[in-house]
């Protein structure tokens, strides 16, 4: 895991405090969606399927920051929609960074070069650019030519200006171990981004394309083969070792969606950002009023093929904290990643 050492220590301390307080459910990272509007129409995403009136809405800065503070989470992933379309996105980032929250701004990068001047490099802030494959594959996934080249150019300019750059890659059943290796090799070795996050695609109910999402066994086979030949150890993946074990099928966990909750224009989404069973105004209500026992593989058919990080990465992190052996393993990979 290539998470910066300072951030690793901060998160470890946060988790230890939750354990001392005997809190069973708490947030690790908030998925903040201050808008649903986007400048792309990706086949695997259903965000822009919302009504026109909803797509015009923009979350006020105070509301966005207040939700994160209310939850107490140490990390925030700002998504959407395309967050760079929000006219006050820089203010949201600035307010969160000022409170020492680790912020990842997820973007397709089409507006990134135009907006860079609005942001300031910080160890608490990183751009997370969505890259689903090399040029042809990525442009096909976002249904627009030229997006890959613009994303690469934007990452290079952000790097030149001193910003931390990370990527997020989603893989479908049209991917092969080779396409996974090709894009991660490129991001790791040639573009040299700081960290990479990977995820099997989840079947959004509103997504136009419902035919290319991975099943559990397909996911395990894909990553087992892609991680072979030392690739997993070599890539700067922003995941715990146990979550990577989970993707390969070497470990299995229950879902802990309450640890990566989603806060959007409608409030706290129940039970997670992938499923929409209603909204509540506070994180406390989300935790206390949601029947968590009815969700997860074997309980809800919608969860049958889900292996997304929002449900299983926090479980892996908690399992790591509960095991001295796994904690030492994670520490070794963190030190190795920072040296690399």
Coordinates of C-alpha atoms in Angstrom, one line a residue:
X1 CA 0.0 0.0 0.0
X2 CA 1.6 3.3 -1.1
X3 CA -0.3 5.6 1.2
X4 CA 2.1 8.3 2.5
X5 CA 3.5 7.4 5.9
X6 CA 2.1 10.4 7.7
X7 CA -1.4 9.6 6.4
X8 CA -1.0 6.0 7.4
X9 CA -0.1 7.0 11.0
X10 CA -3.0 9.4 11.1
X11 CA -5.6 6.9 10.0
X12 CA -4.1 4.2 12.3
X13 CA -4.4 6.6 15.2
X14 CA -8.0 7.4 14.3
X15 CA -8.9 3.7 14.1
X16 CA -7.2 3.0 17.5
X17 CA -9.3 5.8 19.1
X18 CA -12.5 4.3 17.7
X19 CA -11.5 1.0 19.3
X20 CA -10.8 2.6 22.6
X21 CA -14.2 4.3 22.5
X22 CA -15.7 0.9 21.6
X23 CA -17.5 2.4 18.6
X24 CA -18.8 -0.4 16.4
X25 CA -19.7 1.8 13.4
X26 CA -17.8 4.8 12.3
X27 CA -16.7 6.4 9.0
X28 CA -13.3 5.9 7.5
X29 CA -13.9 8.1 4.4
X30 CA -16.9 10.1 3.3
X31 CA -18.0 9.9 -0.4
X32 CA -19.1 13.5 -0.9
X33 CA -21.2 14.3 -4.0
X34 CA -21.9 18.0 -4.1
X35 CA -23.6 17.7 -7.6
X36 CA -24.8 15.1 -10.0
X37 CA -24.1 17.0 -13.2
X38 CA -21.3 15.7 -15.5
X39 CA -19.7 16.7 -18.8
X40 CA -19.5 13.0 -19.9
X41 CA -22.1 10.3 -20.4
X42 CA -20.3 7.1 -19.3
X43 CA -22.3 3.9 -20.1
X44 CA -21.5 2.3 -16.7
X45 CA -22.6 5.3 -14.6
X46 CA -26.2 6.4 -13.9
X47 CA -25.6 9.8 -12.2
X48 CA -26.8 11.9 -15.1
X49 CA -30.0 10.0 -15.3
X50 CA -31.4 12.2 -12.6
X51 CA -34.1 14.7 -13.6
X52 CA -32.9 18.0 -15.1
X53 CA -33.9 20.0 -12.0
X54 CA -31.6 17.8 -9.8
X55 CA -28.7 18.1 -12.3
X56 CA -28.8 21.8 -11.9
X57 CA -28.4 21.8 -8.2
X58 CA -25.1 22.5 -6.4
X59 CA -24.5 21.8 -2.8
X60 CA -23.6 24.9 -0.7
X61 CA -20.1 24.9 0.8
X62 CA -21.3 25.1 4.4
X63 CA -23.5 22.0 3.9
X64 CA -20.7 20.0 2.3
X65 CA -18.2 20.8 5.0
X66 CA -20.7 20.5 7.8
X67 CA -21.7 16.9 6.7
X68 CA -18.0 15.8 6.8
X69 CA -17.4 17.4 10.2
X70 CA -20.6 15.8 11.6
X71 CA -19.4 12.4 10.5
X72 CA -16.0 12.8 12.0
X73 CA -14.3 11.0 9.1
X74 CA -10.6 11.7 8.6
X75 CA -10.8 11.4 4.8
X76 CA -13.1 12.7 2.0
X77 CA -13.5 11.6 -1.6
X78 CA -15.3 14.3 -3.6
X79 CA -17.1 12.9 -6.5
X80 CA -20.3 13.4 -8.4
X81 CA -21.0 14.0 -11.3
X82 CA -18.0 16.0 -12.2
X83 CA -17.0 18.0 -9.1
X84 CA -14.9 20.5 -11.1
X85 CA -18.2 21.7 -12.6
X86 CA -19.2 23.0 -9.1
X87 CA -18.4 26.7 -9.0
X88 CA -17.2 26.6 -5.4
X89 CA -15.4 23.3 -5.5
X90 CA -12.1 25.0 -4.6
X91 CA -13.7 26.5 -1.5
X92 CA -15.0 23.1 -0.4
X93 CA -11.5 21.6 -0.8
X94 CA -9.9 24.6 1.0
X95 CA -12.2 24.4 4.0
X96 CA -11.7 20.6 4.4
X97 CA -7.9 20.8 4.0
X98 CA -7.9 23.6 6.6
X99 CA -9.4 21.1 9.0
X100 CA -6.7 18.6 8.2
X101 CA -9.0 16.2 6.3
X102 CA -7.3 14.1 3.6
X103 CA -9.2 15.1 0.4
X104 CA -9.3 13.2 -2.9
X105 CA -11.0 15.1 -5.7
X106 CA -12.3 12.6 -8.2
X107 CA -12.4 13.9 -11.8
X108 CA -12.5 12.9 -15.4
X109 CA -9.9 15.7 -15.9
X110 CA -11.6 17.4 -18.8
X111 CA -11.6 20.7 -16.8
X112 CA -8.6 20.0 -14.7
X113 CA -6.0 22.1 -16.5
X114 CA -8.4 25.1 -16.6
X115 CA -9.1 24.8 -12.9
X116 CA -5.6 24.1 -11.5
X117 CA -5.0 27.7 -10.5
X118 CA -7.9 27.5 -8.1
X119 CA -6.1 24.9 -6.0
X120 CA -3.0 24.8 -3.8
X121 CA -0.8 21.7 -3.4
X122 CA -1.0 20.2 0.0
X123 CA -0.1 16.9 1.7
X124 CA -3.8 16.7 2.6
X125 CA -5.0 17.0 -1.0
X126 CA -4.8 14.9 -4.2
X127 CA -6.5 14.8 -7.6
X128 CA -8.0 11.3 -8.3
X129 CA -8.3 11.0 -12.1
X130 CA -10.5 8.4 -13.6
X131 CA -8.6 6.2 -16.0
X132 CA -10.3 2.9 -17.2
X133 CA -7.7 1.8 -19.7
X134 CA -5.3 3.0 -22.3
X135 CA -6.4 5.4 -25.0
X136 CA -8.9 3.4 -27.1
X137 CA -10.3 1.5 -24.2
X138 CA -10.7 4.5 -21.9
X139 CA -12.3 6.7 -24.6
X140 CA -14.8 3.9 -25.4
X141 CA -15.7 3.6 -21.7
X142 CA -16.5 7.3 -21.4
X143 CA -18.1 7.5 -24.9
X144 CA -15.9 10.3 -26.1
X145 CA -12.7 10.5 -28.1
X146 CA -9.7 12.5 -26.8
X147 CA -10.6 12.1 -23.1
X148 CA -7.6 9.8 -22.3
X149 CA -5.1 12.2 -23.9
X150 CA -6.6 15.2 -22.0
X151 CA -6.5 13.3 -18.7
X152 CA -2.8 12.3 -19.2
X153 CA -1.9 15.9 -20.1
X154 CA -3.8 17.2 -17.1
X155 CA -2.1 14.7 -14.7
X156 CA 1.4 15.8 -16.1
X157 CA 0.6 19.4 -15.6
X158 CA -0.7 18.8 -12.1
X159 CA 2.4 16.9 -11.3
X160 CA 4.6 19.7 -12.6
X161 CA 2.8 22.1 -10.3
X162 CA 3.5 20.0 -7.2
X163 CA 0.1 18.3 -6.8
X164 CA -0.3 14.8 -5.6
X165 CA -1.9 12.7 -8.4
X166 CA -3.8 9.5 -8.0
X167 CA -6.0 7.4 -10.4
X168 CA -9.1 5.4 -10.1
X169 CA -9.7 2.5 -12.6
X170 CA -12.9 0.5 -12.9
X171 CA -12.8 -2.8 -14.7
X172 CA -15.7 -4.6 -16.5
X173 CA -16.2 -8.1 -18.0
X174 CA -14.8 -6.8 -21.3
X175 CA -11.4 -6.4 -19.6
X176 CA -8.8 -9.1 -19.5
X177 CA -5.8 -9.6 -17.2
X178 CA -3.7 -8.1 -20.1
X179 CA -5.7 -4.9 -20.3
X180 CA -5.5 -4.5 -16.5
X181 CA -1.8 -5.0 -16.6
X182 CA -1.3 -2.6 -19.5
X183 CA -3.1 0.4 -17.9
X184 CA -1.6 -0.1 -14.4
X185 CA 1.9 -0.5 -15.9
X186 CA 1.4 2.7 -17.8
X187 CA 0.1 4.6 -14.8
X188 CA 2.7 3.2 -12.4
X189 CA 5.8 3.2 -14.6
X190 CA 5.4 5.8 -17.2
X191 CA 3.0 8.4 -15.8
X192 CA 4.2 7.7 -12.3
X193 CA 1.2 8.7 -10.4
X194 CA 1.5 8.7 -6.6
X195 CA -1.2 6.0 -6.1
X196 CA -3.7 3.9 -8.0
X197 CA -7.1 2.6 -6.9
X198 CA -8.8 -0.2 -8.7
X199 CA -12.4 -1.6 -8.5
X200 CA -14.6 -4.1 -10.3
X201 CA -17.6 -2.3 -11.8
X202 CA -20.9 -2.4 -9.9
X203 CA -24.2 -2.6 -11.6
X204 CA -25.7 0.8 -11.0
X205 CA -29.5 0.6 -11.3
X206 CA -29.6 3.7 -13.5
X207 CA -26.5 2.8 -15.7
X208 CA -27.4 2.6 -19.4
X209 CA -25.1 -0.4 -19.8
X210 CA -26.2 -3.4 -17.6
X211 CA -24.5 -6.1 -19.5
X212 CA -20.8 -5.7 -18.7
X213 CA -20.5 -5.8 -14.9
X214 CA -18.3 -8.5 -13.4
X215 CA -19.5 -11.4 -11.3
X216 CA -17.7 -12.5 -8.2
X217 CA -15.8 -15.4 -9.8
X218 CA -15.0 -13.3 -12.8
X219 CA -13.6 -10.6 -10.6
X220 CA -11.4 -13.1 -8.6
X221 CA -10.0 -14.7 -11.8
X222 CA -9.3 -11.3 -13.4
X223 CA -7.3 -9.9 -10.5
X224 CA -5.7 -13.2 -9.6
X225 CA -4.2 -13.3 -13.1
X226 CA -3.4 -9.6 -13.3
X227 CA -1.6 -9.6 -9.9
X228 CA 0.7 -12.5 -11.0
X229 CA 4.4 -12.2 -11.8
X230 CA 5.0 -9.7 -9.0
X231 CA 2.8 -7.0 -10.4
X232 CA 0.8 -6.6 -7.2
X233 CA 3.9 -5.9 -5.2
X234 CA 5.4 -3.6 -7.8
X235 CA 2.3 -1.4 -8.4
X236 CA 1.7 1.6 -6.1
X237 CA -1.9 0.5 -5.2
X238 CA -3.8 2.5 -2.7
X239 CA -5.4 -0.5 -1.0
X240 CA -4.7 -2.6 2.0
X241 CA -3.1 -6.0 1.4
X242 CA -6.2 -7.8 2.7
X243 CA -8.4 -6.0 0.2
X244 CA -6.2 -7.1 -2.6
X245 CA -6.4 -10.6 -1.1
X246 CA -10.2 -10.2 -1.2
X247 CA -10.2 -9.3 -4.9
X248 CA -8.1 -12.4 -5.7
X249 CA -10.4 -14.6 -3.7
X250 CA -7.8 -15.4 -1.1
X251 CA -9.9 -13.9 1.6
X252 CA -13.6 -13.0 2.1
X253 CA -15.3 -10.4 4.2
X254 CA -18.7 -9.1 5.1
X255 CA -19.7 -5.6 3.8
X256 CA -19.2 -2.6 6.1
X257 CA -20.8 0.1 4.0
X258 CA -21.3 2.3 7.0
X259 CA -17.5 3.0 7.0
X260 CA -17.5 4.6 3.6
X261 CA -20.9 6.5 3.6
X262 CA -22.2 8.7 0.8
X263 CA -23.5 12.2 1.4
X264 CA -25.2 13.9 -1.6
X265 CA -27.7 16.5 -2.5
X266 CA -30.4 14.3 -1.0
X267 CA -28.6 13.6 2.3
X268 CA -26.8 10.5 3.7
X269 CA -27.6 7.6 1.2
X270 CA -28.8 4.3 2.6
X271 CA -27.1 1.9 2.6
X272 CA -24.2 3.0 0.3
X273 CA -23.4 5.1 -2.7
X274 CA -24.1 2.1 -5.0
X275 CA -27.6 1.5 -3.8
X276 CA -30.4 3.9 -3.0
X277 CA -32.9 2.8 -0.3
X278 CA -33.6 6.3 1.0
X279 CA -31.8 9.2 2.6
X280 CA -31.4 10.6 6.1
X281 CA -30.2 14.0 7.3
X282 CA -27.4 12.9 9.7
X283 CA -24.7 10.3 9.8
X284 CA -25.9 9.2 13.2
X285 CA -29.3 8.4 11.8
X286 CA -27.7 6.5 8.9
X287 CA -25.8 4.3 11.4
X288 CA -28.6 3.8 13.9
X289 CA -31.7 3.6 11.7
X290 CA -30.4 1.4 8.9
X291 CA -31.0 -2.3 9.1
X292 CA -27.4 -3.3 8.1
X293 CA -28.1 -7.0 8.7
X294 CA -30.3 -7.2 5.6
X295 CA -27.5 -6.1 3.2
X296 CA -24.5 -8.0 1.8
X297 CA -23.9 -11.0 -0.4
X298 CA -26.4 -13.8 0.5
X299 CA -28.8 -11.3 2.0
X300 CA -29.8 -8.8 -0.7
X301 CA -29.7 -10.0 -4.3
X302 CA -28.4 -6.6 -5.4
X303 CA -25.3 -7.3 -3.4
X304 CA -24.7 -10.7 -5.0
X305 CA -21.8 -9.6 -7.3
X306 CA -20.5 -6.6 -5.5
X307 CA -16.8 -6.5 -4.5
X308 CA -16.5 -2.7 -4.6
X309 CA -14.1 -1.0 -2.3
X310 CA -16.8 1.1 -0.6
X311 CA -18.1 -2.1 1.2
X312 CA -15.1 -4.3 1.6
X313 CA -12.0 -2.1 1.8
X314 CA -13.0 -0.8 5.3
X315 CA -13.6 -4.4 6.4
X316 CA -10.1 -5.3 5.3
X317 CA -8.7 -2.3 7.1
X318 CA -10.4 -3.3 10.3
X319 CA -9.3 -6.9 10.0
X320 CA -5.7 -5.6 9.5
X321 CA -5.9 -3.5 12.7
X322 CA -7.2 -6.6 14.6
X323 CA -4.2 -8.7 13.6
X324 CA -0.6 -8.1 14.5
X325 CA 0.6 -10.2 11.6
X326 CA -1.5 -8.2 9.1
X327 CA -0.6 -4.9 10.7
X328 CA 3.1 -5.7 10.2
X329 CA 2.4 -6.9 6.7
X330 CA 0.7 -3.6 5.9
X331 CA 3.4 -1.6 7.5
X332 CA 6.1 -3.3 5.4
X333 CA 4.2 -2.6 2.2
X334 CA 3.6 1.0 3.2
X335 CA 7.4 1.6 3.8
X336 CA 8.2 -0.3 0.6
X337 CA 5.7 1.9 -1.4
X338 CA 7.1 5.1 0.0
X339 CA 10.6 4.1 -0.8
X340 CA 9.5 3.3 -4.4

